[in-house]
Coordinates of C-alpha atoms in Angstrom, one line a residue:
M137 CA -26.3 -44.5 -2.5
T138 CA -23.4 -42.2 -3.5
R139 CA -22.5 -39.4 -1.1
P140 CA -23.2 -35.8 -2.2
R141 CA -20.2 -34.1 -3.9
I142 CA -19.2 -30.7 -2.5
L143 CA -16.8 -28.9 -4.8
V144 CA -14.9 -25.8 -3.4
V145 CA -13.1 -23.6 -5.9
G146 CA -10.2 -21.6 -4.5
A147 CA -7.9 -21.9 -1.5
G148 CA -7.8 -18.3 -0.4
F149 CA -9.1 -17.2 3.0
A150 CA -12.8 -17.9 2.0
G151 CA -12.2 -21.3 0.4
V152 CA -9.9 -22.7 3.1
E153 CA -12.2 -21.6 6.0
C154 CA -15.1 -23.2 4.2
V155 CA -13.3 -26.5 3.7
R156 CA -12.0 -26.6 7.3
R157 CA -15.4 -26.1 8.7
L158 CA -16.9 -28.7 6.4
E159 CA -14.3 -31.2 7.6
R160 CA -15.1 -30.4 11.3
K161 CA -18.9 -30.5 11.0
L162 CA -19.6 -33.2 8.4
S163 CA -19.1 -36.9 9.2
P164 CA -17.0 -38.7 6.6
D165 CA -20.0 -40.6 5.2
E166 CA -22.1 -37.5 4.9
A167 CA -20.5 -35.9 1.9
D168 CA -17.3 -35.9 -0.3
V169 CA -15.4 -32.6 -0.3
T170 CA -13.1 -31.6 -3.2
L171 CA -11.0 -28.5 -3.4
V172 CA -9.7 -27.0 -6.7
T173 CA -6.4 -25.0 -6.2
P174 CA -3.1 -24.8 -8.1
F175 CA -1.2 -25.0 -4.7
S176 CA -1.9 -27.1 -1.6
Y177 CA -1.4 -24.1 0.7
Q178 CA -3.3 -21.0 1.8
L179 CA -1.4 -17.8 1.1
Y180 CA -1.6 -15.2 3.8
L181 CA -1.8 -12.4 1.3
P182 CA -1.5 -9.3 3.6
L183 CA 2.1 -10.2 4.5
L184 CA 3.4 -10.5 0.9
P185 CA 5.2 -7.2 1.0
Q186 CA 7.2 -8.5 4.0
V187 CA 8.2 -11.5 1.9
A188 CA 9.3 -9.2 -1.0
S189 CA 11.4 -7.2 1.5
G190 CA 12.9 -10.2 3.1
V191 CA 11.5 -9.7 6.6
L192 CA 9.6 -13.0 6.2
T193 CA 10.5 -16.2 4.3
P194 CA 8.0 -17.4 1.6
Q195 CA 7.3 -20.6 3.5
S196 CA 6.2 -18.8 6.6
I197 CA 3.1 -17.4 5.0
A198 CA 2.2 -20.4 2.9
L199 CA 0.0 -22.4 5.2
S200 CA -0.1 -26.1 4.2
L201 CA -3.6 -27.5 3.6
R202 CA -2.5 -31.0 4.6
R203 CA -1.5 -30.2 8.2
S204 CA -5.0 -30.4 9.6
A205 CA -5.7 -33.4 11.8
R206 CA -9.1 -33.7 10.2
Y207 CA -7.7 -33.5 6.6
R208 CA -9.7 -35.6 4.2
T209 CA -10.4 -33.2 1.4
R210 CA -9.4 -34.3 -2.1
I211 CA -7.3 -31.6 -3.8
I212 CA -7.3 -31.2 -7.5
P213 CA -4.0 -29.4 -8.4
G214 CA -5.2 -26.8 -11.0
G215 CA -7.5 -23.9 -11.6
A216 CA -11.2 -23.8 -12.5
I217 CA -11.5 -22.3 -16.0
G218 CA -15.2 -22.6 -16.6
V219 CA -18.5 -23.7 -14.9
D220 CA -21.6 -25.2 -16.6
L221 CA -24.3 -24.4 -14.1
K222 CA -27.0 -26.4 -15.9
A223 CA -24.9 -29.5 -16.2
K224 CA -23.4 -29.0 -12.7
V225 CA -19.9 -29.5 -14.1
C226 CA -16.8 -27.5 -13.3
V227 CA -14.0 -27.5 -16.0
V228 CA -10.5 -27.6 -14.5
R229 CA -7.1 -27.1 -16.1
T230 CA -4.6 -29.1 -14.0
I231 CA -1.0 -27.9 -13.4
T232 CA 0.0 -30.3 -16.2
D233 CA -2.4 -28.4 -18.6
R234 CA -4.8 -31.4 -18.8
I235 CA -8.4 -30.3 -18.9
V236 CA -10.9 -32.3 -16.8
N237 CA -14.5 -32.1 -16.0
E238 CA -15.4 -32.2 -12.3
P239 CA -19.2 -32.9 -11.5
Y240 CA -20.7 -31.6 -8.3
D241 CA -23.9 -31.5 -6.3
Y242 CA -22.9 -28.4 -4.3
L243 CA -20.5 -25.8 -5.6
V244 CA -18.8 -23.2 -3.5
L245 CA -17.2 -20.5 -5.7
A246 CA -14.3 -18.7 -3.9
P247 CA -11.8 -18.1 -6.8
G248 CA -10.7 -14.8 -5.4
S249 CA -9.4 -12.0 -7.5
V250 CA -6.6 -11.1 -10.0
T251 CA -4.7 -7.9 -10.4
R252 CA -6.7 -5.1 -12.2
T253 CA -5.0 -3.8 -15.2
F254 CA -5.9 -1.2 -17.8
D255 CA -5.2 -0.8 -21.5
I256 CA -1.9 1.1 -20.9
P257 CA 0.8 0.6 -23.6
G258 CA 3.5 -1.8 -22.3
L259 CA 1.9 -2.4 -18.9
T260 CA 1.6 -6.2 -18.8
D261 CA 4.9 -6.7 -20.6
N262 CA 6.9 -4.5 -18.3
A263 CA 5.3 -4.3 -14.9
F264 CA 5.5 -6.7 -11.9
G265 CA 2.5 -7.6 -9.8
M266 CA 2.2 -8.3 -6.1
K267 CA -0.5 -11.0 -5.9
T268 CA 1.2 -14.3 -5.6
L269 CA 4.0 -15.8 -3.5
A270 CA 6.1 -16.3 -6.6
E271 CA 5.8 -12.6 -7.6
A272 CA 6.9 -11.5 -4.1
A273 CA 9.9 -13.8 -4.1
Y274 CA 10.8 -12.7 -7.6
I275 CA 10.5 -9.0 -6.9
R276 CA 12.9 -9.4 -4.0
D277 CA 15.4 -11.0 -6.3
H278 CA 14.9 -8.3 -8.9
V279 CA 15.3 -5.4 -6.6
I280 CA 18.6 -6.8 -5.1
S281 CA 19.8 -7.6 -8.6
Q282 CA 19.3 -3.9 -9.6
L283 CA 21.6 -2.9 -6.8
D284 CA 24.1 -5.5 -7.9
L285 CA 24.0 -4.4 -11.5
A286 CA 24.1 -0.7 -10.7
D287 CA 27.1 -1.3 -8.4
A288 CA 28.9 -3.0 -11.3
S289 CA 27.9 -0.6 -14.0
Q290 CA 30.3 2.1 -15.4
D291 CA 27.4 3.9 -17.2
P292 CA 25.8 6.7 -15.1
A293 CA 22.5 6.6 -17.1
E294 CA 22.2 2.8 -16.6
R295 CA 23.0 3.2 -12.9
A296 CA 20.4 5.9 -12.4
S297 CA 17.7 3.9 -14.1
R298 CA 18.4 0.8 -12.1
L299 CA 18.2 2.7 -8.8
Q300 CA 14.8 4.3 -9.5
F301 CA 11.7 2.2 -8.5
V302 CA 8.1 3.0 -9.3
V303 CA 5.1 1.5 -7.4
V304 CA 1.6 2.2 -8.8
G305 CA -1.3 2.0 -6.3
G306 CA -1.9 3.9 -3.1
G307 CA -4.0 1.3 -1.4
Y308 CA -2.8 -1.0 1.3
A309 CA -0.8 -3.3 -1.0
G310 CA 1.0 -0.5 -2.9
T311 CA 1.7 1.6 0.2
E312 CA 3.1 -1.4 2.2
T313 CA 5.1 -2.6 -0.8
A314 CA 6.7 0.7 -1.4
A315 CA 7.4 1.2 2.3
C316 CA 8.8 -2.3 2.9
L317 CA 11.0 -2.4 -0.3
Q318 CA 12.3 1.1 0.4
K319 CA 13.5 -0.1 3.8
L320 CA 15.2 -3.0 2.0
T321 CA 17.1 -0.8 -0.4
H322 CA 17.9 1.7 2.4
S323 CA 19.5 -1.0 4.5
A324 CA 21.2 -2.8 1.6
V325 CA 22.9 0.2 0.1
R326 CA 25.3 0.3 3.1
R327 CA 26.8 -2.9 1.7
Y328 CA 27.5 -1.2 -1.6
P329 CA 30.2 1.4 -1.0
R330 CA 30.4 2.4 -4.7
L331 CA 26.7 3.4 -4.7
D332 CA 25.5 6.9 -3.7
P333 CA 22.5 6.4 -1.5
K334 CA 21.0 9.6 -2.9
L335 CA 20.6 7.9 -6.3
I336 CA 18.1 5.5 -4.9
K337 CA 14.7 6.9 -5.5
W338 CA 11.3 5.4 -4.8
H339 CA 8.1 6.7 -6.4
L340 CA 4.6 5.8 -5.2
I341 CA 1.8 7.1 -7.4
D342 CA -2.0 6.8 -7.5
I343 CA -4.8 8.4 -9.5
A344 CA -6.8 9.0 -6.3
P345 CA -6.5 12.3 -4.3
Q346 CA -5.2 10.5 -1.1
L347 CA -3.5 7.4 0.1
M348 CA -5.7 4.7 1.6
P349 CA -8.9 6.7 1.8
E350 CA -10.6 4.0 3.9
L351 CA -8.3 5.0 6.8
G352 CA -9.6 8.6 6.8
D353 CA -7.8 11.9 6.2
K354 CA -5.7 12.0 9.3
L355 CA -4.2 8.5 9.1
G356 CA -3.8 8.7 5.4
R357 CA -1.8 11.9 5.8
S358 CA 0.3 10.3 8.6
A359 CA 1.2 7.4 6.3
Q360 CA 2.1 9.9 3.6
E361 CA 4.4 11.8 6.0
V362 CA 6.2 8.6 7.0
L363 CA 6.8 7.7 3.4
R364 CA 8.0 11.2 2.5
R365 CA 10.3 11.3 5.6
R366 CA 12.0 8.2 4.2
G367 CA 12.5 9.8 0.9
I368 CA 9.6 8.1 -1.1
E369 CA 8.1 10.6 -3.5
V370 CA 4.3 10.3 -3.3
S371 CA 2.4 11.6 -6.4
L372 CA -1.4 11.6 -6.2
G373 CA -3.8 12.3 -9.0
V374 CA -1.2 10.6 -11.3
S375 CA -1.0 7.3 -13.1
I376 CA 1.0 5.6 -15.9
A377 CA 0.6 6.7 -19.5
K378 CA 3.1 4.3 -21.0
A379 CA 5.5 1.6 -19.6
G380 CA 8.7 0.6 -21.3
P381 CA 11.5 -1.8 -20.3
E382 CA 13.8 1.1 -19.2
E383 CA 11.5 4.0 -18.5
V384 CA 7.9 4.9 -17.4
T385 CA 5.9 7.9 -18.6
F386 CA 3.5 9.4 -16.0
T387 CA 0.2 11.0 -17.0
D388 CA 1.6 14.4 -15.9
G389 CA 4.2 14.1 -18.6
R390 CA 7.2 13.1 -16.4
V391 CA 9.5 10.4 -17.8
V392 CA 11.2 8.3 -15.1
P393 CA 14.1 6.1 -16.1
T394 CA 13.5 2.8 -14.3
R395 CA 13.8 -1.0 -14.7
T396 CA 11.3 -1.6 -11.9
L397 CA 7.6 -0.9 -12.2
I398 CA 5.4 -2.6 -9.6
W399 CA 1.6 -2.5 -10.3
T400 CA -0.7 -2.8 -7.4
A401 CA -3.6 -0.6 -8.6
G402 CA -6.5 -2.8 -7.2
V403 CA -8.0 -6.1 -8.0
V404 CA -11.0 -7.5 -10.0
A405 CA -12.9 -10.7 -9.6
S406 CA -11.4 -13.9 -11.0
P407 CA -12.1 -14.3 -14.8
L408 CA -13.9 -17.5 -13.8
I409 CA -16.9 -15.5 -12.9
A410 CA -17.4 -14.3 -16.5
T411 CA -17.7 -18.0 -17.6
L412 CA -20.9 -18.4 -15.6
D413 CA -23.1 -16.1 -17.7
A414 CA -24.7 -14.9 -14.4
E415 CA -25.6 -11.4 -13.1
T416 CA -22.6 -9.4 -11.8
V417 CA -22.0 -6.0 -10.0
R418 CA -18.6 -4.5 -11.1
G419 CA -17.5 -8.0 -12.1
R420 CA -18.5 -9.7 -8.8
L421 CA -21.3 -12.3 -8.7
V422 CA -24.7 -11.1 -7.4
V423 CA -25.6 -13.3 -4.4
S424 CA -28.2 -13.4 -1.7
P425 CA -27.4 -12.5 2.0
E426 CA -27.0 -16.3 2.5
M427 CA -24.4 -16.2 -0.3
T428 CA -26.5 -18.4 -2.7
L429 CA -26.5 -17.8 -6.4
P430 CA -30.1 -16.9 -7.5
G431 CA -31.6 -19.4 -9.9
S432 CA -28.9 -22.0 -9.4
D433 CA -29.6 -24.8 -7.0
G434 CA -26.8 -25.7 -4.6
V435 CA -24.4 -22.9 -5.8
F436 CA -22.7 -20.5 -3.3
A437 CA -20.3 -17.7 -3.9
L438 CA -18.2 -15.6 -1.5
G439 CA -15.0 -13.6 -1.1
D440 CA -13.5 -11.2 -3.6
S441 CA -15.6 -12.7 -6.5
A442 CA -19.0 -12.2 -4.9
A443 CA -21.0 -9.1 -4.1
V444 CA -22.1 -10.2 -0.7
P445 CA -24.7 -7.8 0.8
D446 CA -23.2 -5.9 3.8
L447 CA -26.1 -6.2 6.2
A448 CA -24.0 -4.6 9.1
K449 CA -23.9 -1.3 7.3
G450 CA -27.7 -1.1 6.9
D451 CA -27.4 0.6 3.5
E452 CA -29.3 -0.9 0.7
G453 CA -26.9 -1.9 -2.1
A454 CA -23.9 -2.0 0.2
V455 CA -21.6 -5.0 -0.4
C456 CA -18.8 -6.4 1.7
P457 CA -15.3 -5.1 0.8
P458 CA -12.8 -7.7 -0.5
T459 CA -10.9 -8.0 2.7
A460 CA -9.4 -11.1 4.5
Q461 CA -11.6 -10.6 7.6
H462 CA -14.8 -10.8 5.6
A463 CA -13.6 -13.7 3.5
M464 CA -12.7 -15.8 6.5
R465 CA -16.0 -15.2 8.2
Q466 CA -17.9 -15.8 4.9
G467 CA -16.1 -19.1 4.5
K468 CA -17.4 -20.4 7.8
A469 CA -20.9 -19.0 7.1
V470 CA -21.1 -20.6 3.7
A471 CA -19.9 -24.0 5.1
D472 CA -22.8 -23.8 7.6
N473 CA -25.3 -23.0 4.9
V474 CA -24.0 -25.9 2.7
I475 CA -24.5 -28.2 5.7
A476 CA -28.0 -26.7 6.3
T477 CA -28.9 -27.3 2.7
L478 CA -27.7 -30.9 3.0
R479 CA -29.7 -31.5 6.2
G480 CA -32.8 -29.5 5.2
T481 CA -32.5 -26.8 7.8
P482 CA -32.8 -23.0 7.3
L483 CA -29.9 -21.0 5.9
Q484 CA -28.6 -18.0 7.8
P485 CA -27.6 -14.6 6.3
Y486 CA -24.1 -13.4 6.6
E487 CA -23.5 -10.3 8.8
H488 CA -20.3 -9.0 10.2
K489 CA -19.2 -5.6 11.5
D490 CA -15.8 -4.5 10.2
L491 CA -13.1 -4.7 12.9
G492 CA -10.9 -2.0 11.3
L493 CA -7.8 -1.8 9.3
V494 CA -4.0 -2.2 9.9
V495 CA -1.2 -1.0 7.7
D496 CA 2.4 -2.1 8.4
L497 CA 5.0 0.3 7.0
G498 CA 8.0 -1.6 8.2
G499 CA 10.3 -1.1 11.2
R500 CA 8.4 0.8 13.9
D501 CA 6.2 2.6 11.4
A502 CA 2.5 1.8 11.0
V503 CA -0.9 3.3 10.9
S504 CA -3.9 1.3 12.2
K505 CA -7.6 1.8 13.0
P506 CA -8.7 -1.2 15.0
L507 CA -12.4 -0.8 16.1
G508 CA -12.3 2.8 15.0
V509 CA -9.4 3.8 17.2
E510 CA -6.7 5.7 15.3
L511 CA -3.1 4.6 16.1
R512 CA 0.3 5.6 14.8
G513 CA 3.9 4.5 15.2
L514 CA 4.8 1.7 17.6
P515 CA 1.3 1.2 19.0
A516 CA -0.1 0.9 15.5
Q517 CA 2.7 -1.5 14.6
V518 CA 1.9 -3.7 17.6
A519 CA -1.8 -3.7 16.6
A520 CA -0.9 -4.5 12.9
R521 CA 1.5 -7.4 13.7
G522 CA -0.7 -8.6 16.5
Y523 CA -3.7 -8.9 14.2
H524 CA -1.7 -10.6 11.4
W525 CA -0.2 -13.1 13.9
W526 CA -3.6 -13.9 15.4
A527 CA -5.1 -14.4 12.0
L528 CA -2.6 -17.0 10.9
R529 CA -4.4 -20.3 10.8
T530 CA -1.8 -22.7 12.1
G531 CA 0.5 -22.8 15.1
V532 CA 3.5 -23.6 12.9
A533 CA 2.9 -20.5 10.8
K534 CA 2.6 -18.4 14.0
V535 CA 6.0 -19.7 15.2
R536 CA 7.7 -19.2 11.9
V537 CA 6.4 -15.6 11.5
A538 CA 7.3 -14.6 15.0
T539 CA 10.7 -16.1 14.6
N540 CA 11.3 -14.3 11.3
W541 CA 10.2 -11.0 12.8
T542 CA 12.6 -11.5 15.8
L543 CA 15.6 -12.5 13.6
N544 CA 15.0 -9.6 11.2
A545 CA 14.8 -7.1 14.1
L546 CA 18.0 -8.5 15.8
A547 CA 20.2 -9.5 12.8
G548 CA 18.9 -7.7 9.8
D549 CA 19.1 -9.0 6.3
D550 CA 21.9 -10.6 4.2
F551 CA 20.4 -9.4 0.9
V552 CA 20.8 -12.7 -0.8
R553 CA 19.2 -13.5 -4.1
T554 CA 17.6 -16.9 -4.2
G555 CA 17.7 -17.6 -7.9
F556 CA 14.2 -16.6 -9.0
Q557 CA 15.8 -13.9 -11.2
A558 CA 16.2 -15.9 -14.4
R559 CA 17.9 -14.5 -17.6
R560 CA 14.5 -14.0 -19.1
P561 CA 12.5 -11.6 -16.9
A562 CA 9.0 -12.6 -15.8
K563 CA 6.4 -9.9 -15.6
L564 CA 2.7 -9.4 -14.6
K565 CA 1.4 -11.4 -17.6
D566 CA 3.5 -14.4 -16.6
F567 CA 2.2 -15.1 -13.1
E568 CA -1.6 -15.0 -13.0
Y569 CA -2.5 -16.9 -16.2
T570 CA -5.6 -14.7 -16.9
D571 CA -5.7 -15.9 -20.5
T572 CA -6.5 -19.5 -19.7
Y573 CA -10.2 -19.2 -19.1
L574 CA -13.0 -20.3 -21.4
T575 CA -16.1 -18.4 -22.6
P576 CA -19.6 -19.6 -21.6
D577 CA -20.1 -21.0 -25.0
Q578 CA -16.7 -22.8 -24.9
V579 CA -17.6 -24.3 -21.5
R580 CA -20.9 -25.7 -22.7
A581 CA -19.3 -27.1 -25.9
H582 CA -16.6 -28.7 -23.9
V583 CA -19.0 -30.3 -21.3
E584 CA -21.4 -31.5 -24.0
G585 CA -18.5 -32.9 -26.1
S586 CA -17.1 -34.8 -23.1
R587 CA -20.4 -36.7 -22.5
P588 CA -20.5 -40.3 -23.7
A589 CA -22.8 -40.9 -26.7
A590 CA -26.2 -42.3 -25.9
G591 CA -27.0 -45.9 -26.7

């Protein structure tokens, strides 16, 4: 008798929590667990802006999947590009561009999300994203290189364009990115005596009428006041009309000369979801409260790519927001339901009351709303960093992050470029590989064409 094959797609918060629980609760002879992910680490995504600004090193928020004492999961280094639900086969493109079929008995879909883009001329060719570890490290190099190039330039127009920075997206990612990177340039310019600090300008824009509406009016205004006090120009009700290599045109008609456009205007479910030919809500898979995919035996979906009903809200049609705290808890709940399916016991619905939100603006500035309590300044910063530190999965990661925070507070930054800034610039389209996925018809044709001929 062969053991049941459990295939988990994605090593984000949801996928990793699911795999870890399966390893803890299943005996080795009860099932085989396989994980599909391009990298053998879990990225602690909320701290990416601190990597971009140099407060944290990249390694400190990349949590190795092979450190677990119970580690026995087989990892396929690649990304799932299609799923044939009828044949129970997942099509995987490995990191060497080889396409392989991975059969399964139970499938856990946690592929996460990708940066949401719009049909804006020049956007994907000229904007940077903030969704991967490579992007964060690259943006740090890029921002420091702009200071270096501006300092060396004899052309006032070039110098002005290199010292203006535009961040699009007034959610948590965009607000924290603008805040942390502004502190980086504010501190770094002291090492550039030829540069006038007044030439460095940061713009944060969003089409919404307020920053981070989930925090409420008061905290949103508090965050906006912190940013404006630092000299960041916040423009609401505004987006990008056109993006070029040396200037950006806003929808209100302003043209800003800049070599740095950072796009953080939301996320959408992984393109993998479109290959399933299943029902979706705003791109996310429709699932039951137990996170099973209706009509597909042994298939579970969770995290950013699934519209998991939010039973704690009590509103019909409410779905869980794509946040880390929900993804982590959903991962554990799905693992329990996979085990229940294996053992023939009842499945349990997912329910979790949101614990609140934390936003780290760098230094002693923060706004937080833990358990509905509004905090500002140092208390909010303690809450924000305390939550992130607690949420890190391994003790090694906790030590590294705490050490980085302490060193940065005491010694500051050396503003060193690490070499990611190559001669050919890499932009949004170069990091997330959203053009590698198959259509449902292509998935079926590939799976059927890979089967051995009968007889």
